[in-house]
């Protein structure tokens, strides 16, 4: 997120409670914790806001405190693939990489819901990385965890069949619900495929009685069969 986008949406700095969402930060020595809180800039972003996009410079380290941010890339045909989502207590691996390597972003991030966040200026991030072992440990551990998420995406796209990925994602999105409000295009982005391909497999699922399709709606009719089709594919 750029300094300008944060500043344009800055809120009052009268609530430092956000740091409790990040226990390693809350456990920093008092001087370092106070530096984080003093320099942090709270922000409120409406749904549909572009947080960053390819080739954009990174000016701040973002802590998500509420809502959901979708991070994704586009392939050469313009198909979207979701890399990961940021929710409360999350940090962004692409932001970390951009700040550490002084590089620009290589993907898109868009708020899916209204989002609250806190941005730490890039200069403060560099200062803390240099002087605080606790802050470094927090950043690198979160970085490693998010890298594991990316590796799962790569594994799914590379090694799992589309029906397997589609079945697994339907089950994950449905959770305890039977019906999903989602378009075929959105579902294609979830598994890194084209809308036409997803629509074809969904119709096959429907013929088998696994799902029921309506406009922007998918109802899970046979979760057991979907689980069997998903096999070992992670959700």
CSV table of C-alpha atoms in Angstrom, one decimal:
chain,number,residue,atom,x,y,z
A,1,UNK,CA,0.0,0.0,0.0
A,2,UNK,CA,1.4,3.4,-0.9
A,3,UNK,CA,1.8,6.2,1.7
A,4,UNK,CA,-0.6,8.3,-0.3
A,5,UNK,CA,-3.4,5.7,-0.2
A,6,UNK,CA,-3.0,5.2,3.5
A,7,UNK,CA,-2.9,9.0,4.2
A,8,UNK,CA,-6.0,9.6,2.2
A,9,UNK,CA,-7.9,7.2,4.4
A,10,UNK,CA,-6.2,7.8,7.7
A,11,UNK,CA,-8.2,7.7,10.9
A,12,UNK,CA,-7.4,9.0,14.4
A,13,UNK,CA,-4.6,7.3,16.2
A,14,UNK,CA,-6.5,6.9,19.5
A,15,UNK,CA,-6.9,3.1,19.5
A,16,UNK,CA,-3.8,1.0,19.9
A,17,UNK,CA,-5.9,-2.1,20.7
A,18,UNK,CA,-5.2,-3.4,17.2
A,19,UNK,CA,-1.8,-4.7,18.3
A,20,UNK,CA,-3.4,-7.4,20.4
A,21,UNK,CA,-4.3,-9.2,17.1
A,22,UNK,CA,-0.6,-9.7,16.6
A,23,UNK,CA,0.7,-11.3,19.8
A,24,UNK,CA,4.4,-11.2,18.9
A,25,UNK,CA,4.1,-7.4,18.4
A,26,UNK,CA,2.2,-7.0,21.7
A,27,UNK,CA,5.0,-8.9,23.4
A,28,UNK,CA,7.8,-6.7,22.1
A,29,UNK,CA,9.9,-4.7,24.6
A,30,UNK,CA,8.0,-1.5,25.7
A,31,UNK,CA,10.2,0.9,23.7
A,32,UNK,CA,9.8,-1.1,20.4
A,33,UNK,CA,6.1,-1.7,21.0
A,34,UNK,CA,5.6,2.0,21.6
A,35,UNK,CA,7.4,2.8,18.4
A,36,UNK,CA,5.1,0.5,16.4
A,37,UNK,CA,2.0,2.1,17.9
A,38,UNK,CA,3.3,5.7,17.6
A,39,UNK,CA,4.2,5.3,13.9
A,40,UNK,CA,1.2,3.2,12.8
A,41,UNK,CA,-1.5,4.8,10.7
A,42,UNK,CA,-4.9,3.3,11.0
A,43,UNK,CA,-7.0,3.1,7.8
A,44,UNK,CA,-10.5,2.2,6.6
A,45,UNK,CA,-11.0,0.9,3.1
A,46,UNK,CA,-14.3,0.4,1.4
A,47,UNK,CA,-15.1,-2.9,-0.3
A,48,UNK,CA,-13.7,-3.0,-3.9
A,49,UNK,CA,-10.7,-0.8,-3.1
A,50,UNK,CA,-7.5,-1.7,-4.9
A,51,UNK,CA,-4.8,-1.9,-2.2
A,52,UNK,CA,-2.0,-2.5,-4.6
A,53,UNK,CA,-1.4,-3.6,-8.2
A,54,UNK,CA,1.6,-4.8,-10.3
A,55,UNK,CA,4.5,-2.3,-10.8
A,56,UNK,CA,3.3,-0.1,-7.9
A,57,UNK,CA,5.9,0.9,-5.4
A,58,UNK,CA,5.4,-0.2,-1.8
A,59,UNK,CA,5.6,2.5,0.9
A,60,UNK,CA,4.1,0.8,4.0
A,61,UNK,CA,3.8,-2.5,5.8
A,62,UNK,CA,0.1,-3.4,6.2
A,63,UNK,CA,-1.5,-5.1,9.2
A,64,UNK,CA,-5.1,-6.2,8.5
A,65,UNK,CA,-7.3,-5.8,11.6
A,66,UNK,CA,-10.8,-6.5,10.0
A,67,UNK,CA,-12.4,-7.6,6.8
A,68,UNK,CA,-11.0,-9.5,3.9
A,69,UNK,CA,-8.4,-8.7,1.2
A,70,UNK,CA,-8.0,-10.9,-1.9
A,71,UNK,CA,-4.5,-11.1,-3.4
A,72,UNK,CA,-4.4,-12.4,-7.0
A,73,UNK,CA,-2.6,-12.5,-10.3
A,74,UNK,CA,-3.7,-12.6,-13.9
A,75,UNK,CA,-2.4,-15.1,-16.4
A,76,UNK,CA,-1.6,-14.3,-20.0
A,77,UNK,CA,-5.3,-14.9,-21.0
A,78,UNK,CA,-6.6,-12.6,-18.3
A,79,UNK,CA,-7.8,-15.4,-16.0
A,80,UNK,CA,-7.5,-14.6,-12.3
A,81,UNK,CA,-6.0,-16.9,-9.8
A,82,UNK,CA,-6.4,-16.2,-6.1
A,83,UNK,CA,-3.0,-16.5,-4.3
A,84,UNK,CA,-4.3,-16.0,-0.8
A,85,UNK,CA,-6.6,-13.8,1.4
A,86,UNK,CA,-5.7,-11.5,4.2
A,87,UNK,CA,-8.0,-11.4,7.2
A,88,UNK,CA,-7.8,-10.1,10.8
A,89,UNK,CA,-4.3,-10.7,12.2
A,90,UNK,CA,-2.7,-11.1,8.7
A,91,UNK,CA,0.2,-9.6,7.0
A,92,UNK,CA,1.0,-9.7,3.3
A,93,UNK,CA,4.0,-11.7,2.0
A,94,UNK,CA,4.2,-9.6,-1.2
A,95,UNK,CA,4.4,-6.4,0.9
A,96,UNK,CA,7.2,-8.0,3.0
A,97,UNK,CA,9.1,-9.0,-0.2
A,98,UNK,CA,8.6,-5.6,-1.8
A,99,UNK,CA,10.0,-3.8,1.3
A,100,UNK,CA,12.9,-6.2,2.0
A,101,UNK,CA,14.0,-6.2,-1.6
A,102,UNK,CA,13.0,-2.6,-2.5
A,103,UNK,CA,11.0,-4.0,-5.4
A,104,UNK,CA,7.6,-3.2,-6.8
A,105,UNK,CA,4.4,-5.3,-6.4
A,106,UNK,CA,3.9,-8.2,-8.8
A,107,UNK,CA,0.2,-8.9,-8.1
A,108,UNK,CA,-3.2,-7.3,-7.3
A,109,UNK,CA,-4.9,-6.9,-3.9
A,110,UNK,CA,-8.5,-5.8,-3.6
A,111,UNK,CA,-10.7,-5.5,-0.6
A,112,UNK,CA,-13.6,-8.0,-0.7
A,113,UNK,CA,-15.4,-6.4,2.2
A,114,UNK,CA,-14.9,-3.1,4.1
A,115,UNK,CA,-11.5,-3.5,5.7
A,116,UNK,CA,-9.8,-1.9,8.7
A,117,UNK,CA,-6.0,-2.0,8.7
A,118,UNK,CA,-2.9,-0.3,10.2
A,119,UNK,CA,0.0,0.8,8.0
A,120,UNK,CA,3.5,1.1,9.2
A,121,UNK,CA,5.6,3.4,7.1
A,122,UNK,CA,8.4,1.8,5.1
A,123,UNK,CA,11.1,3.7,7.0
A,124,UNK,CA,9.8,2.5,10.3
A,125,UNK,CA,9.7,-1.1,9.0
A,126,UNK,CA,13.3,-0.8,8.0
A,127,UNK,CA,14.2,0.7,11.4
A,128,UNK,CA,12.5,-2.1,13.3
A,129,UNK,CA,14.0,-4.8,11.1
A,130,UNK,CA,17.4,-3.5,11.9
A,131,UNK,CA,17.0,-3.0,15.7
A,132,UNK,CA,14.4,-5.4,16.9
A,133,UNK,CA,15.0,-9.2,17.0
A,134,UNK,CA,11.4,-9.7,18.0
A,135,UNK,CA,10.0,-7.8,15.1
A,136,UNK,CA,12.3,-9.6,12.7
A,137,UNK,CA,11.2,-13.0,14.1
A,138,UNK,CA,7.5,-11.9,13.7
A,139,UNK,CA,8.0,-10.8,10.1
A,140,UNK,CA,10.0,-13.9,9.0
A,141,UNK,CA,7.7,-16.4,10.7
A,142,UNK,CA,4.6,-14.8,9.1
A,143,UNK,CA,6.4,-14.7,5.8
A,144,UNK,CA,7.2,-18.5,6.1
A,145,UNK,CA,3.6,-19.3,6.9
A,146,UNK,CA,2.3,-17.3,3.9
A,147,UNK,CA,4.9,-19.0,1.7
A,148,UNK,CA,3.4,-22.3,2.7
A,149,UNK,CA,0.0,-21.0,1.5
A,150,UNK,CA,1.5,-20.1,-1.9
A,151,UNK,CA,3.2,-23.4,-2.2
A,152,UNK,CA,-0.2,-25.1,-1.7
A,153,UNK,CA,-1.6,-23.0,-4.5
A,154,UNK,CA,1.2,-23.9,-6.8
A,155,UNK,CA,0.9,-27.6,-5.9
A,156,UNK,CA,-2.8,-27.6,-6.6
A,157,UNK,CA,-2.6,-25.8,-9.9
A,158,UNK,CA,0.4,-28.0,-11.1
A,159,UNK,CA,-0.5,-31.4,-9.8
A,160,UNK,CA,-4.2,-31.7,-9.1
A,161,UNK,CA,-6.9,-32.1,-11.7
A,162,UNK,CA,-9.5,-29.4,-12.3
A,163,UNK,CA,-12.4,-31.6,-11.0
A,164,UNK,CA,-10.4,-32.4,-7.9
A,165,UNK,CA,-9.6,-28.8,-7.2
A,166,UNK,CA,-13.1,-27.7,-8.0
A,167,UNK,CA,-14.7,-30.3,-5.7
A,168,UNK,CA,-12.3,-29.4,-2.9
A,169,UNK,CA,-12.9,-25.7,-3.2
A,170,UNK,CA,-16.7,-26.1,-3.3
A,171,UNK,CA,-16.5,-28.0,0.0
A,172,UNK,CA,-14.2,-25.4,1.5
A,173,UNK,CA,-16.4,-22.5,0.5
A,174,UNK,CA,-19.6,-24.2,1.5
A,175,UNK,CA,-18.3,-25.2,5.0
A,176,UNK,CA,-21.5,-25.8,7.0
A,177,UNK,CA,-23.7,-24.2,4.4
A,178,UNK,CA,-25.3,-26.1,1.5
A,179,UNK,CA,-25.7,-23.1,-0.9
A,180,UNK,CA,-23.0,-20.7,-2.2
A,181,UNK,CA,-23.6,-17.3,-3.7
A,182,UNK,CA,-20.8,-17.3,-6.2
A,183,UNK,CA,-20.4,-16.9,-10.0
A,184,UNK,CA,-18.6,-19.4,-12.2
A,185,UNK,CA,-16.1,-16.6,-12.9
A,186,UNK,CA,-15.4,-16.2,-9.2
A,187,UNK,CA,-15.1,-19.9,-8.7
A,188,UNK,CA,-12.7,-20.1,-11.6
A,189,UNK,CA,-10.5,-17.5,-10.0
A,190,UNK,CA,-10.5,-19.6,-6.8
A,191,UNK,CA,-8.9,-22.6,-8.5
A,192,UNK,CA,-6.9,-20.9,-11.2
A,193,UNK,CA,-8.9,-21.9,-14.3
A,194,UNK,CA,-11.1,-20.4,-17.0
A,195,UNK,CA,-14.8,-19.8,-16.5
A,196,UNK,CA,-15.7,-22.0,-19.4
A,197,UNK,CA,-13.8,-24.9,-18.0
A,198,UNK,CA,-15.3,-24.5,-14.5
A,199,UNK,CA,-18.8,-24.2,-16.0
A,200,UNK,CA,-18.3,-27.4,-18.0
A,201,UNK,CA,-17.2,-29.4,-14.9
A,202,UNK,CA,-20.0,-27.9,-12.8
A,203,UNK,CA,-22.6,-29.1,-15.3
A,204,UNK,CA,-21.0,-32.5,-15.1
A,205,UNK,CA,-21.3,-32.4,-11.3
A,206,UNK,CA,-24.9,-31.4,-11.7
A,207,UNK,CA,-25.7,-34.3,-14.0
A,208,UNK,CA,-24.3,-36.6,-11.3
A,209,UNK,CA,-26.5,-35.1,-8.7
A,210,UNK,CA,-23.6,-33.6,-6.7
A,211,UNK,CA,-24.6,-30.0,-7.0
A,212,UNK,CA,-27.6,-27.9,-8.2
A,213,UNK,CA,-26.9,-24.8,-10.3
A,214,UNK,CA,-28.8,-21.5,-10.5
A,215,UNK,CA,-27.8,-18.0,-11.4
A,216,UNK,CA,-24.9,-16.9,-9.2
A,217,UNK,CA,-25.8,-19.8,-6.9
A,218,UNK,CA,-24.5,-23.3,-6.3
A,219,UNK,CA,-26.1,-25.8,-3.9
A,220,UNK,CA,-24.2,-28.8,-2.6
A,221,UNK,CA,-26.4,-31.8,-3.0
A,222,UNK,CA,-23.9,-34.7,-2.3
A,223,UNK,CA,-20.9,-33.7,-0.2
A,224,UNK,CA,-19.7,-37.3,0.1
A,225,UNK,CA,-19.3,-37.6,-3.6
A,226,UNK,CA,-17.5,-34.2,-3.8
A,227,UNK,CA,-15.1,-35.3,-1.0
A,228,UNK,CA,-14.4,-38.5,-3.0
A,229,UNK,CA,-13.7,-36.4,-6.1
A,230,UNK,CA,-11.5,-34.0,-4.2
A,231,UNK,CA,-9.3,-36.9,-3.1
A,232,UNK,CA,-6.2,-35.5,-1.6
A,233,UNK,CA,-6.5,-32.0,-2.9
A,234,UNK,CA,-6.2,-29.4,-0.1
A,235,UNK,CA,-9.0,-26.9,0.2
